[in-house]
Coordinates of C-alpha atoms and ligand atoms in Angstrom, one line a residue:
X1 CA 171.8 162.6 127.2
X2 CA 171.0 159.6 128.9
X3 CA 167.4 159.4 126.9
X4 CA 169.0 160.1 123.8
X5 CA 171.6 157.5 124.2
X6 CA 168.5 155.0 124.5
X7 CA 166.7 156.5 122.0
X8 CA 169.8 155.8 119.5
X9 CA 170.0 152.6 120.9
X10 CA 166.4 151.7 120.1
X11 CA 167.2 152.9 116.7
X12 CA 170.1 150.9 116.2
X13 CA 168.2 147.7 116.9
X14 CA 165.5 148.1 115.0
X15 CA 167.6 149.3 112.3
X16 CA 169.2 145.9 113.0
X17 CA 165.9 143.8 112.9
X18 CA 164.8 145.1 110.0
X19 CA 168.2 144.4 108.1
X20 CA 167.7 141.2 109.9
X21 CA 164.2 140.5 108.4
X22 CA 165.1 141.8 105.0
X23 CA 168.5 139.5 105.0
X24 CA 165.9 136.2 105.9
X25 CA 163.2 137.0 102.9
X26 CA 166.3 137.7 100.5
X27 CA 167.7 133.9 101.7
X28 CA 164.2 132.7 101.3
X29 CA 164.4 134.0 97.9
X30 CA 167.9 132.9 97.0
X31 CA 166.9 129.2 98.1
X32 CA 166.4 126.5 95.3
X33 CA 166.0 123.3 94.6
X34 CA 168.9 123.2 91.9
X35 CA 171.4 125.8 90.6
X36 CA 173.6 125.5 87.9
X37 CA 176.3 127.6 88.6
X38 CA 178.7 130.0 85.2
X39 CA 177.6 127.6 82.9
X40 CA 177.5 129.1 79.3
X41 CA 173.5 129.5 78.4
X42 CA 172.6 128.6 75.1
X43 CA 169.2 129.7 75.7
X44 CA 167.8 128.1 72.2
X45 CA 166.7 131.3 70.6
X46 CA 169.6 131.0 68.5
X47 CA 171.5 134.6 69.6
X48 CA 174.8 134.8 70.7
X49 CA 175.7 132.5 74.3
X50 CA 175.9 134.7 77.6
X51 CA 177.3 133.1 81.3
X52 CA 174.6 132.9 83.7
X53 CA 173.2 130.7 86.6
X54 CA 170.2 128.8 86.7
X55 CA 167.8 128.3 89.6
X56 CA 165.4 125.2 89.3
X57 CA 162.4 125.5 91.4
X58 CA 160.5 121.8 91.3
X59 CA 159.8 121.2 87.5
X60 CA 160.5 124.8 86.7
X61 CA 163.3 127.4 85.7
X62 CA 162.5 130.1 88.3
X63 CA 165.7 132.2 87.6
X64 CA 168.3 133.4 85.4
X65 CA 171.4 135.3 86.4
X66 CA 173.8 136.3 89.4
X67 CA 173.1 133.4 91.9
X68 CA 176.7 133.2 93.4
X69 CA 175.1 134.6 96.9
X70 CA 172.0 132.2 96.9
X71 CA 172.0 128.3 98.1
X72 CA 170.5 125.3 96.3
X73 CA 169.6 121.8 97.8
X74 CA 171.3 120.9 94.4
X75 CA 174.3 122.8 93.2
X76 CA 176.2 122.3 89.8
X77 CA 179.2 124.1 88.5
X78 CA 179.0 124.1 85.0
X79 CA 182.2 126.8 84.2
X80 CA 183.2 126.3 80.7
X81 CA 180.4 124.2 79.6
X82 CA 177.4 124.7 77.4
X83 CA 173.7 124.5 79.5
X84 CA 171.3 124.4 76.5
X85 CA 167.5 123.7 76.8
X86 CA 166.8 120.2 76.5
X87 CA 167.1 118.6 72.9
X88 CA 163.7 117.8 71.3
X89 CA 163.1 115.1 69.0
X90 CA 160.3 116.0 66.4
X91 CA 160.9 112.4 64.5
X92 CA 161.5 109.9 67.4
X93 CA 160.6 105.8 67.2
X94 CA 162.8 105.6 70.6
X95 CA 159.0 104.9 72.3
X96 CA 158.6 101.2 71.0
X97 CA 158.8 99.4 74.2
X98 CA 158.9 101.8 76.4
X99 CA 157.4 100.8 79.7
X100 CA 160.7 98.1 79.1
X101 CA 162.9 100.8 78.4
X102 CA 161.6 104.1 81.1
X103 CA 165.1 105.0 81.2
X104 CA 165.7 106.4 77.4
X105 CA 169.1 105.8 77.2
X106 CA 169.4 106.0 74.0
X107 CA 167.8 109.5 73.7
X108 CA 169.0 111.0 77.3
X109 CA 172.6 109.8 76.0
X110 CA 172.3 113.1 72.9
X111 CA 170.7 115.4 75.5
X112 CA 167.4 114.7 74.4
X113 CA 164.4 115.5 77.0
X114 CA 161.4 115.3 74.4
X115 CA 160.6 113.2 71.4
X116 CA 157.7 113.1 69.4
X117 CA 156.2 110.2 68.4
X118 CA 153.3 108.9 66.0
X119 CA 155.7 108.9 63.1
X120 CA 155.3 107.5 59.6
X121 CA 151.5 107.4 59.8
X122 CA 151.8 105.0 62.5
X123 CA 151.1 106.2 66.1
X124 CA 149.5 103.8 69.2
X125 CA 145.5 103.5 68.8
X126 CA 143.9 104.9 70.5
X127 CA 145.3 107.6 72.0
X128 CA 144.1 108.0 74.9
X129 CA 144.7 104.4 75.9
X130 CA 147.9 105.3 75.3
X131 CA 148.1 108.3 77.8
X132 CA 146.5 106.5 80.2
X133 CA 149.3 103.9 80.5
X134 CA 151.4 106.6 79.9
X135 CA 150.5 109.0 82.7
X136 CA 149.9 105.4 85.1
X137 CA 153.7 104.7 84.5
X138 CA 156.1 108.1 84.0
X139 CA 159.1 107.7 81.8
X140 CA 162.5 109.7 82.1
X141 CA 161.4 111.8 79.0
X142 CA 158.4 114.2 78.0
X143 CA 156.8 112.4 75.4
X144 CA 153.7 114.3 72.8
X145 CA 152.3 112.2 69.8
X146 CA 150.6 112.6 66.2
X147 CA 147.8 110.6 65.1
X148 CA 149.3 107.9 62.3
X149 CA 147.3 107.6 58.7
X150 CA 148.4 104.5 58.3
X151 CA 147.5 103.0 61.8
X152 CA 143.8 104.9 60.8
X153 CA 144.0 103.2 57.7
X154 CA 144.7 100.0 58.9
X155 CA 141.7 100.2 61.7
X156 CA 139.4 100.6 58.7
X157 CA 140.3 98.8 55.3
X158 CA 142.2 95.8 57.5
X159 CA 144.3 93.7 54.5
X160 CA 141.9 95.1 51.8
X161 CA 144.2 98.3 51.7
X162 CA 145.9 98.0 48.5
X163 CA 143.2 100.2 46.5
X164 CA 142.1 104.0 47.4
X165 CA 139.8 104.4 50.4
X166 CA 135.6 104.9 49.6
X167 CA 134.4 108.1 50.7
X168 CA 132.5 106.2 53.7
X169 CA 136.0 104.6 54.3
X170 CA 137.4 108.3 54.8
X171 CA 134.7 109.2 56.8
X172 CA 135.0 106.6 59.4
X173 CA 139.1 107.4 59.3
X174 CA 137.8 110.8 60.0
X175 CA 135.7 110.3 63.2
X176 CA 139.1 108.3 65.1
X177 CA 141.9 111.0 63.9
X178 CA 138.9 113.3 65.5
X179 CA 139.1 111.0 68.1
X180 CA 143.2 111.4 68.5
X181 CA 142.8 115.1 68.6
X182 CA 140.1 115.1 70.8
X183 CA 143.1 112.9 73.1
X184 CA 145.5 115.8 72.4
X185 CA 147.4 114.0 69.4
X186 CA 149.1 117.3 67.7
X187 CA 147.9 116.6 64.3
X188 CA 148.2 114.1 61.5
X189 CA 150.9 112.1 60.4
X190 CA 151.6 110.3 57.3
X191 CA 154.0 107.6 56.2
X192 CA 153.2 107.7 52.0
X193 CA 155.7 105.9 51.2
X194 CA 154.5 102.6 52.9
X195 CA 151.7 100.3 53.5
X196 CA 148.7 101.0 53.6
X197 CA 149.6 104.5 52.8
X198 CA 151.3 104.2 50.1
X199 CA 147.5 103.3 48.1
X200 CA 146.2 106.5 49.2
X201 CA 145.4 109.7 46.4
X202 CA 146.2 113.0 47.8
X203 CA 142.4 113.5 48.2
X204 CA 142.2 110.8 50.7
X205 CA 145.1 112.8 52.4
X206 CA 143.7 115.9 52.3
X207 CA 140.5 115.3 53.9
X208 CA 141.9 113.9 56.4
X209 CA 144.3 117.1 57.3
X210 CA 141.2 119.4 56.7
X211 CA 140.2 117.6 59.9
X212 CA 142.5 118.7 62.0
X213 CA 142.7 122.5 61.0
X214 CA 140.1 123.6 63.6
X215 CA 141.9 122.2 66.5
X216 CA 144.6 124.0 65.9
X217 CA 146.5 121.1 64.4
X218 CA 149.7 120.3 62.0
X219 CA 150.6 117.6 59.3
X220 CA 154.3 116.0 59.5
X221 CA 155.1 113.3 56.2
X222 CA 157.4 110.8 55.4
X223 CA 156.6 112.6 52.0
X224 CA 155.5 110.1 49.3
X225 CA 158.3 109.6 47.5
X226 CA 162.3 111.0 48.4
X227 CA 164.1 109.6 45.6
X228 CA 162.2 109.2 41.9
X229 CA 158.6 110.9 41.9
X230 CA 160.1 113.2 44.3
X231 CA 159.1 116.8 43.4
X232 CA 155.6 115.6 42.9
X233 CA 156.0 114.4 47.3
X234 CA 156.8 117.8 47.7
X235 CA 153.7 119.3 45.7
X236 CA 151.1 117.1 47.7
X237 CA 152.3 118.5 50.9
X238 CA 152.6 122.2 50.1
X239 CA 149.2 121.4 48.4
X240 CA 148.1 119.9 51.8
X241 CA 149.8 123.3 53.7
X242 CA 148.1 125.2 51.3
X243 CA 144.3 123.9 51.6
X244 CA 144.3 122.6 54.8
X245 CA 145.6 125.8 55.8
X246 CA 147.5 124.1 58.5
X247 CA 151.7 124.2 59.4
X248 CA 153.4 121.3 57.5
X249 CA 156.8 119.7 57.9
X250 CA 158.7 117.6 55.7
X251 CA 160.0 114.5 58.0
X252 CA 163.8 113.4 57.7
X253 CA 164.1 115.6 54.4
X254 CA 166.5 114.3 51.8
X255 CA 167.5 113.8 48.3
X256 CA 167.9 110.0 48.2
X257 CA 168.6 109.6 44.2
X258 CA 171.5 110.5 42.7
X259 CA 170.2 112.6 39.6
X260 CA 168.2 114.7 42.2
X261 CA 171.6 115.1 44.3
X262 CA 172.6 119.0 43.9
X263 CA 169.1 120.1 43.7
X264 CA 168.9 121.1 47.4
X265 CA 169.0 124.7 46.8
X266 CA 165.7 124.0 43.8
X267 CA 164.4 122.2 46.7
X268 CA 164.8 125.4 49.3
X269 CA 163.7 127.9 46.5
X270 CA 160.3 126.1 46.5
X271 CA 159.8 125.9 50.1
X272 CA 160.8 129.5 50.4
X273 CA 157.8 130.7 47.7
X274 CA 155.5 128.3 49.6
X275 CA 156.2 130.2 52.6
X276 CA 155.8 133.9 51.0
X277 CA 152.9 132.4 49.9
X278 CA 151.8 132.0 53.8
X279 CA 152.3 128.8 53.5
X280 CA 153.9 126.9 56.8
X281 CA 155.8 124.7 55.5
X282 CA 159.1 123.0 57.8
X283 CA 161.9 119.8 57.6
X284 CA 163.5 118.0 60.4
X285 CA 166.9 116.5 59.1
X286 CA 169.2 113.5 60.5
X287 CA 172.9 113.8 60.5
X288 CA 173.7 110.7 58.4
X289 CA 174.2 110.0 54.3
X290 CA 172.5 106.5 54.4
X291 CA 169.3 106.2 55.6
X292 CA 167.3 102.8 57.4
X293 CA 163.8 101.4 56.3
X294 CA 162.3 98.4 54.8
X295 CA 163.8 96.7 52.1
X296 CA 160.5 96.8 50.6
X297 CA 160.9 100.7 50.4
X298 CA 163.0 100.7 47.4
X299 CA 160.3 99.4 45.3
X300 CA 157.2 101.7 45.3
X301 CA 155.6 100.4 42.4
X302 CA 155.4 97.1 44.7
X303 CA 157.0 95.1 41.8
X304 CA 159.3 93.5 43.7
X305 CA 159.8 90.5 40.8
X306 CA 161.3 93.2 38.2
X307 CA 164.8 92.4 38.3
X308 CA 165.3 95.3 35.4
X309 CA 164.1 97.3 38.2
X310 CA 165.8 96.1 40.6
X311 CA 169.4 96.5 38.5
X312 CA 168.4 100.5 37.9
X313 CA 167.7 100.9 41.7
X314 CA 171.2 99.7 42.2
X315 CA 172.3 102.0 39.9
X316 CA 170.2 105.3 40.6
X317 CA 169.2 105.0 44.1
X318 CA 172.0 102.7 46.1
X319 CA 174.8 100.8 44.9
X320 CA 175.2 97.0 46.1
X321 CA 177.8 97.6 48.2
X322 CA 176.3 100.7 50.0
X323 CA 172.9 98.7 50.7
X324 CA 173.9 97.0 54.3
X325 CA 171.0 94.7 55.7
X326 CA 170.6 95.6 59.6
X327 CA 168.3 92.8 60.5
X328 CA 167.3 89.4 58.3
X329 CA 165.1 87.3 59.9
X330 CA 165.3 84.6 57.1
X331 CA 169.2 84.7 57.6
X332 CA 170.3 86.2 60.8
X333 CA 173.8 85.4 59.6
X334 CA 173.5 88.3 56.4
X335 CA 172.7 90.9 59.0
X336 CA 175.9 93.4 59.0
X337 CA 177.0 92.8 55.0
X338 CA 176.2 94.2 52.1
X339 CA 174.2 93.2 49.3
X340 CA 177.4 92.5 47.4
X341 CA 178.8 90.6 49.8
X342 CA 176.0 88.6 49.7
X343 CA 175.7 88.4 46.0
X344 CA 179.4 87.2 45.8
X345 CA 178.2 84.6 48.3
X346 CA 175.4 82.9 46.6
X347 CA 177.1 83.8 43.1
X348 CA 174.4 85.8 41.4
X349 CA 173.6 89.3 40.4
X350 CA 173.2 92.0 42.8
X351 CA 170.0 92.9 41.4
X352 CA 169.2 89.0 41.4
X353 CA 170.3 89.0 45.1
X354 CA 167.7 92.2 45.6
X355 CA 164.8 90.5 44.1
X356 CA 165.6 87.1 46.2
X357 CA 165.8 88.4 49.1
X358 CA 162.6 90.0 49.1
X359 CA 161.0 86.7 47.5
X360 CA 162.2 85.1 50.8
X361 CA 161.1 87.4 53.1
X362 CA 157.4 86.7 51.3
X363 CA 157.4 83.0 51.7
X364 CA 158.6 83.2 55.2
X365 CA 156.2 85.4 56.0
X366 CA 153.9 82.8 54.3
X367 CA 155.3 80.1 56.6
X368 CA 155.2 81.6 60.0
X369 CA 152.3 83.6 59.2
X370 CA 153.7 87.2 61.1
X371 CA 156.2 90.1 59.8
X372 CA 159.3 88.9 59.2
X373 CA 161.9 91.5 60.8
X374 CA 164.1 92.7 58.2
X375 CA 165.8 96.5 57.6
X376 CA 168.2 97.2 55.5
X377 CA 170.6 101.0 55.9
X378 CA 171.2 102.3 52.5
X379 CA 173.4 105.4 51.4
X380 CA 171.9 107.2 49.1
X381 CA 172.6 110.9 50.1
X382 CA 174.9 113.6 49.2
X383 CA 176.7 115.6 51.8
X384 CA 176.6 118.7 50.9
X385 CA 173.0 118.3 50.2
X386 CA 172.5 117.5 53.7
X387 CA 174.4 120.4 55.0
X388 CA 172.4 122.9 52.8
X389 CA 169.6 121.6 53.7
X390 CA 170.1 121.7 57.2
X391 CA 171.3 125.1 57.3
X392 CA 167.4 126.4 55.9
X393 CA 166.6 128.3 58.7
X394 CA 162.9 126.2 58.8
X395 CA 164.9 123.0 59.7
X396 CA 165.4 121.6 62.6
X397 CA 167.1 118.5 63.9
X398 CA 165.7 115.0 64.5
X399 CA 167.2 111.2 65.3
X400 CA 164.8 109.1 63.3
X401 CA 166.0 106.9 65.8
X402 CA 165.3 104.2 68.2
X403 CA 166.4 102.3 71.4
X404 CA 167.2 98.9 69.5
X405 CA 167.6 100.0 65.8
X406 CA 170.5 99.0 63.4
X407 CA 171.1 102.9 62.7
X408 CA 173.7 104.5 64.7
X409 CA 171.3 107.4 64.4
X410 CA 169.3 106.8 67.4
X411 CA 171.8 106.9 70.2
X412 CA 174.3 109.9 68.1
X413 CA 172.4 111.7 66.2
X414 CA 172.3 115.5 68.0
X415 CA 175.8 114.3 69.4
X416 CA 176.8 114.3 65.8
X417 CA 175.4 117.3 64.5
X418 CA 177.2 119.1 67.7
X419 CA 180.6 117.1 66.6
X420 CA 180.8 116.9 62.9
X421 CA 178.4 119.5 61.7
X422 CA 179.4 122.3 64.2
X423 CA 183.1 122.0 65.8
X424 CA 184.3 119.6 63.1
X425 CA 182.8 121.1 59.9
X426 CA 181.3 124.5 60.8
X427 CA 178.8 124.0 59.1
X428 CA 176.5 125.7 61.7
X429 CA 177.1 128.2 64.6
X430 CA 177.0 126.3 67.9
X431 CA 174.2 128.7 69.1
X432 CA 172.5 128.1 65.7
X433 CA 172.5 124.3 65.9
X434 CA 170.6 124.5 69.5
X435 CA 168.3 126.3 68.3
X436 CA 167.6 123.7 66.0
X437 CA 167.4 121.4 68.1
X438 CA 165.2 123.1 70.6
X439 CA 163.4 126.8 70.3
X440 CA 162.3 125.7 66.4
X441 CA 161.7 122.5 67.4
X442 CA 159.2 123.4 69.4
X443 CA 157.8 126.2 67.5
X444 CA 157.7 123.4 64.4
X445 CA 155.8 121.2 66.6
X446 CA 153.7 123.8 68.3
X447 CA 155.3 122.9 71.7
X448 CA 154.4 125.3 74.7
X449 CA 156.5 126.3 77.8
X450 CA 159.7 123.7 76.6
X451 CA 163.0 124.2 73.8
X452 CA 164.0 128.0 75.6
X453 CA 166.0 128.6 78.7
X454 CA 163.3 131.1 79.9
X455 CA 162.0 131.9 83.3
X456 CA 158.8 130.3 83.8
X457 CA 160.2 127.3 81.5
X458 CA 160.1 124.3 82.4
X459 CA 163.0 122.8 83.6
X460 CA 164.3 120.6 80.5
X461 CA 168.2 121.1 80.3
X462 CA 171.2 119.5 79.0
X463 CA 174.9 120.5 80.1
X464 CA 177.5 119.5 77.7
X465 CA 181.4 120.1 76.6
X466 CA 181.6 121.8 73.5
X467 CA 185.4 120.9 73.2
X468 CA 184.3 116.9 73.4
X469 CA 180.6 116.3 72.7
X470 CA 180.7 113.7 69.9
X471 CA 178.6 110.7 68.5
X472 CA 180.2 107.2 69.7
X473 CA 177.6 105.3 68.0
X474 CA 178.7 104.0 64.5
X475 CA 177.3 100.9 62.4
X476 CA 179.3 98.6 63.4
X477 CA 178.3 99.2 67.0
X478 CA 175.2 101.6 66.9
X479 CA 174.2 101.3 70.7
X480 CA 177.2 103.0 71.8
X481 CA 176.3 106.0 73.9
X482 CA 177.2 109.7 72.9
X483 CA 180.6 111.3 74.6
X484 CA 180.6 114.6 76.4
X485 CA 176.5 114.8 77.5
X486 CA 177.3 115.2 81.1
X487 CA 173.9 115.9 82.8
X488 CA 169.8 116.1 81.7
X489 CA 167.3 117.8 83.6
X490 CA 164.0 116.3 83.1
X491 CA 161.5 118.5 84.4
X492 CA 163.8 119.5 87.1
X493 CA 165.0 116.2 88.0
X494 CA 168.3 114.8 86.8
X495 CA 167.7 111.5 84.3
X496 CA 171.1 111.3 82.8
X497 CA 175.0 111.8 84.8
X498 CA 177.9 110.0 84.7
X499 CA 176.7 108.2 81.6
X500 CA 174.8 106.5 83.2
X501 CA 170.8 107.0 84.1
X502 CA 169.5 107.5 87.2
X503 CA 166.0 105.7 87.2
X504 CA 163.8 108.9 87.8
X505 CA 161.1 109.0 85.3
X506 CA 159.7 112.9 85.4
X507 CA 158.7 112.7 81.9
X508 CA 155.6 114.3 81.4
X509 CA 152.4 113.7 78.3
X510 CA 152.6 116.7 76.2
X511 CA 149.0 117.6 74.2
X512 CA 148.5 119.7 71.9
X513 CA 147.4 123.2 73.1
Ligands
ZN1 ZN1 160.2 108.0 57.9

């Protein structure tokens, strides 16, 4: 009896250490650096919302589910909030300055965690210079780039550029883009409808995608044209998708004339053909009717003296009083009105007024013998254009924006889409809209490992209110920051609480893979 009692005994305490051992490993387990408690995962795939935690393990989601028995160093309660993955910006100019500016308020403020950069055709030269300084000094965001035709362009034909390119010319633009993607740039980029690239032919263009099909690489445009020789813009780049056999995407798509507004769904009927036709072809879209550029832009036969040209752009394009000039370094005082108001002012013609102002910025430039800062935000687009077009499932969501621009755009522009275009307007599906804003995103870019709440992830997230997240920014005041963006993971780190930043810079340089 006695020896069976020990024997039981024995039993019972190494029943008791092996409960014991198992209970320690399951703690280890359960330990991580951040959990997100019943938040509502939007997990960027697009499919309908489930609640879940989230443990963060250093830059890395490492699980997805029941963590109410585990322990974080961190621990967040997100019940009745949206955790989505962290918003990526495929058209982004939010980088100029940025070893100023490694806080990215203006992008953390919408959720973003990744903008893409190089836009236009103009990207930083070289490269790798660039990720050099980059990876010596982090940033709060992850930040990938494309290699810029113009920037190329410039490098080579200096202030001979307004003439096509030689083939030799082409050749030596070829060797640096090979250069870029050699760096890990994640393809071309093109800005057609300004200088230098504007005087490019489509061969030019083309020869220069071709080299970036073997590494794997894409072609994003500010298409040639997005208001009169339009549908010939969107022929050169399916014709670039098409021969260059490489994924293309239409940057900030629009209809910016009025006789092409209502022609969105002619628009989508050609993209979808070029796609049967295994053709990649993609848009990224801005929230906004009025867009923000150049002055020079509206003229792209460059005759900027025509004042019977100038009176039908007013007419087909923009009227006077929807033209507002952002930034007028000739007159700081005609930044914030309209060109009517100023026509009123100095008592001539609106298209008079256009043609001035543009001969001003010339002889100033003359003068001080540097760029002359000038932008003007024009509306020129349709609404229900806009919506159509941003409800293609190939489109996904993009600021255009910067950190000091004129445009409200580039501190509300996914805070808008989430407030106007989804609770306001239902246009989209909330689950829908992330997606567009994430998953496609980075498929559209080609992005690895970011834009899914997925284990293995990395750890890009945004936690918002649903019931409140809205742009703040407007025209009037376009640094305001967005409402209802309560916290952004960076790589596992948080960059943006409070509405405020926090100074951690865990961005990381994203290359093409
Ligand atoms: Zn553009």
């Amino acid at each position: 009896m006695k020896l069976k009692g020990i024997m039981r005994k024995k039993v019972l305490l190494f029943a008791c250490l092996i409960a014991g051992l198992v209970l320690i490993s399951c703690n280890k387990k359960e330990n991580y650096d951040t959990i997100i408690h019943n938040g509502m995962i939007y997990d960027g795939n697009g499919g309908e919302p489930f609640k879940a935690d989230i443990g963060i393990n250093a830059d890395t989601i490492a699980f997805i589910g029941d963590l109410s028995n585990a322990s974080g160093k961190n621990e967040v309660d997100a019940k009745g909030k949206a955790v989505a993955p962290g918003f990526i910006d495929t058209h982004s100019h939010h980088a100029s300055n940025l070893f100023k500016h490694r806080d990215f308020i203006a992008a953390v403020c919408q959720g973003i965690t990744t903008i893409i950069i190089g836009q236009d055709g103009g990207s930083s030269f070289p490269l790798s210079d660039f990720y050099k300084k980059l990876s010596d000094t982090t940033v709060a965001i992850n930040i990938g780039s494309y290699s810029g035709h113009n920037t190329l362009r410039d490098s080579i034909l200096g202030k001979d550029f307004k003439r096509f390119a030689t083939q030799d010319e082409i050749d030596k633009m070829k060797t640096l883009l090979q250069q870029d993607m050699e760096a890990g740039a994640f393809g071309l980029s093109t800005g057609l409808e300004y200088d230098p690239g504007i005087y490019s032919n489509n061969d030019e263009i083309l020869q220069l995608a071709k080299v970036v099909t073997p590494y794997g690489g894409r072609y994003i445009s500010h298409i040639r044209s997005e208001d009169r020789y339009f549908w010939k813009a969107i022929d050169e780049i399916i014709t670039i998708g098409k021969e260059a056999k490489i994924p293309v995407q239409v940057s900030h798509i629009k209809l910016a004339m009025h006789n092409i507004w209502g022609k969105a769904d002619s628009l989508l009927a050609l993209f979808n053909a070029a796609r049967k036709n295994g053709i990649d072809i993609t848009a990224d879209i801005y929230p906004y009717a009025f867009w923000n550029s150049t002055i020079k832009v509206l003229f792209p036969d460059r005759n900027f003296n025509d004042e019977k040209e100038a009176d039908s752009i007013l007419k087909e394009i923009t009227l006077p009083q929807d033209i507002i000039l952002g930034s007028y370094e000739v007159n700081p005082e005609y930044a914030g009105k309209s060109l009517a108001e100023i026509a009123k002012l100095e008592n001539k013609t609106p298209a008079r007024m256009l043609v001035d102002l543009i001969a001003r910025i010339d002889d100033w430039e003359k003068r001080n013998n540097r760029d002359c800062q000038e932008n003007i935000m024009a509306t020129s687009m349709d609404e229900a254009d806009i919506k159509k077009l941003m409800q293609w499932p190939y489109t996904n969501i993009c600021s255009d924006g910067s950190l000091s621009g004129t445009h409200p755009r580039g501190y509300g522009a996914f805070t808008r889409v989430l407030g106007k275009y989804v609770r306001e307007e239902k246009a989209l599906s909330l689950a829908d809209a992330i997606h567009k804003m994430t998953g496609l995103s980075a498929q559209n870019m080609g992005i690895q490992k970011r834009g899914l709440i997925k284990t293995g992830y990395f750890a890009d997230l945004v936690l918002f209110d649903p019931a409140t997240v809205k742009d703040e920014a407007t025209v009037a005041e376009p640094h305001k920051i967005s409402e209802g963006v309560e916290k952004v993971w960076v790589n596992g780190k948080i960059v943006f609480q409070d509405k405020k930043t926090t100074e951690l810079y865990p961005g990381k340089i994203i290359k093409r893979q």
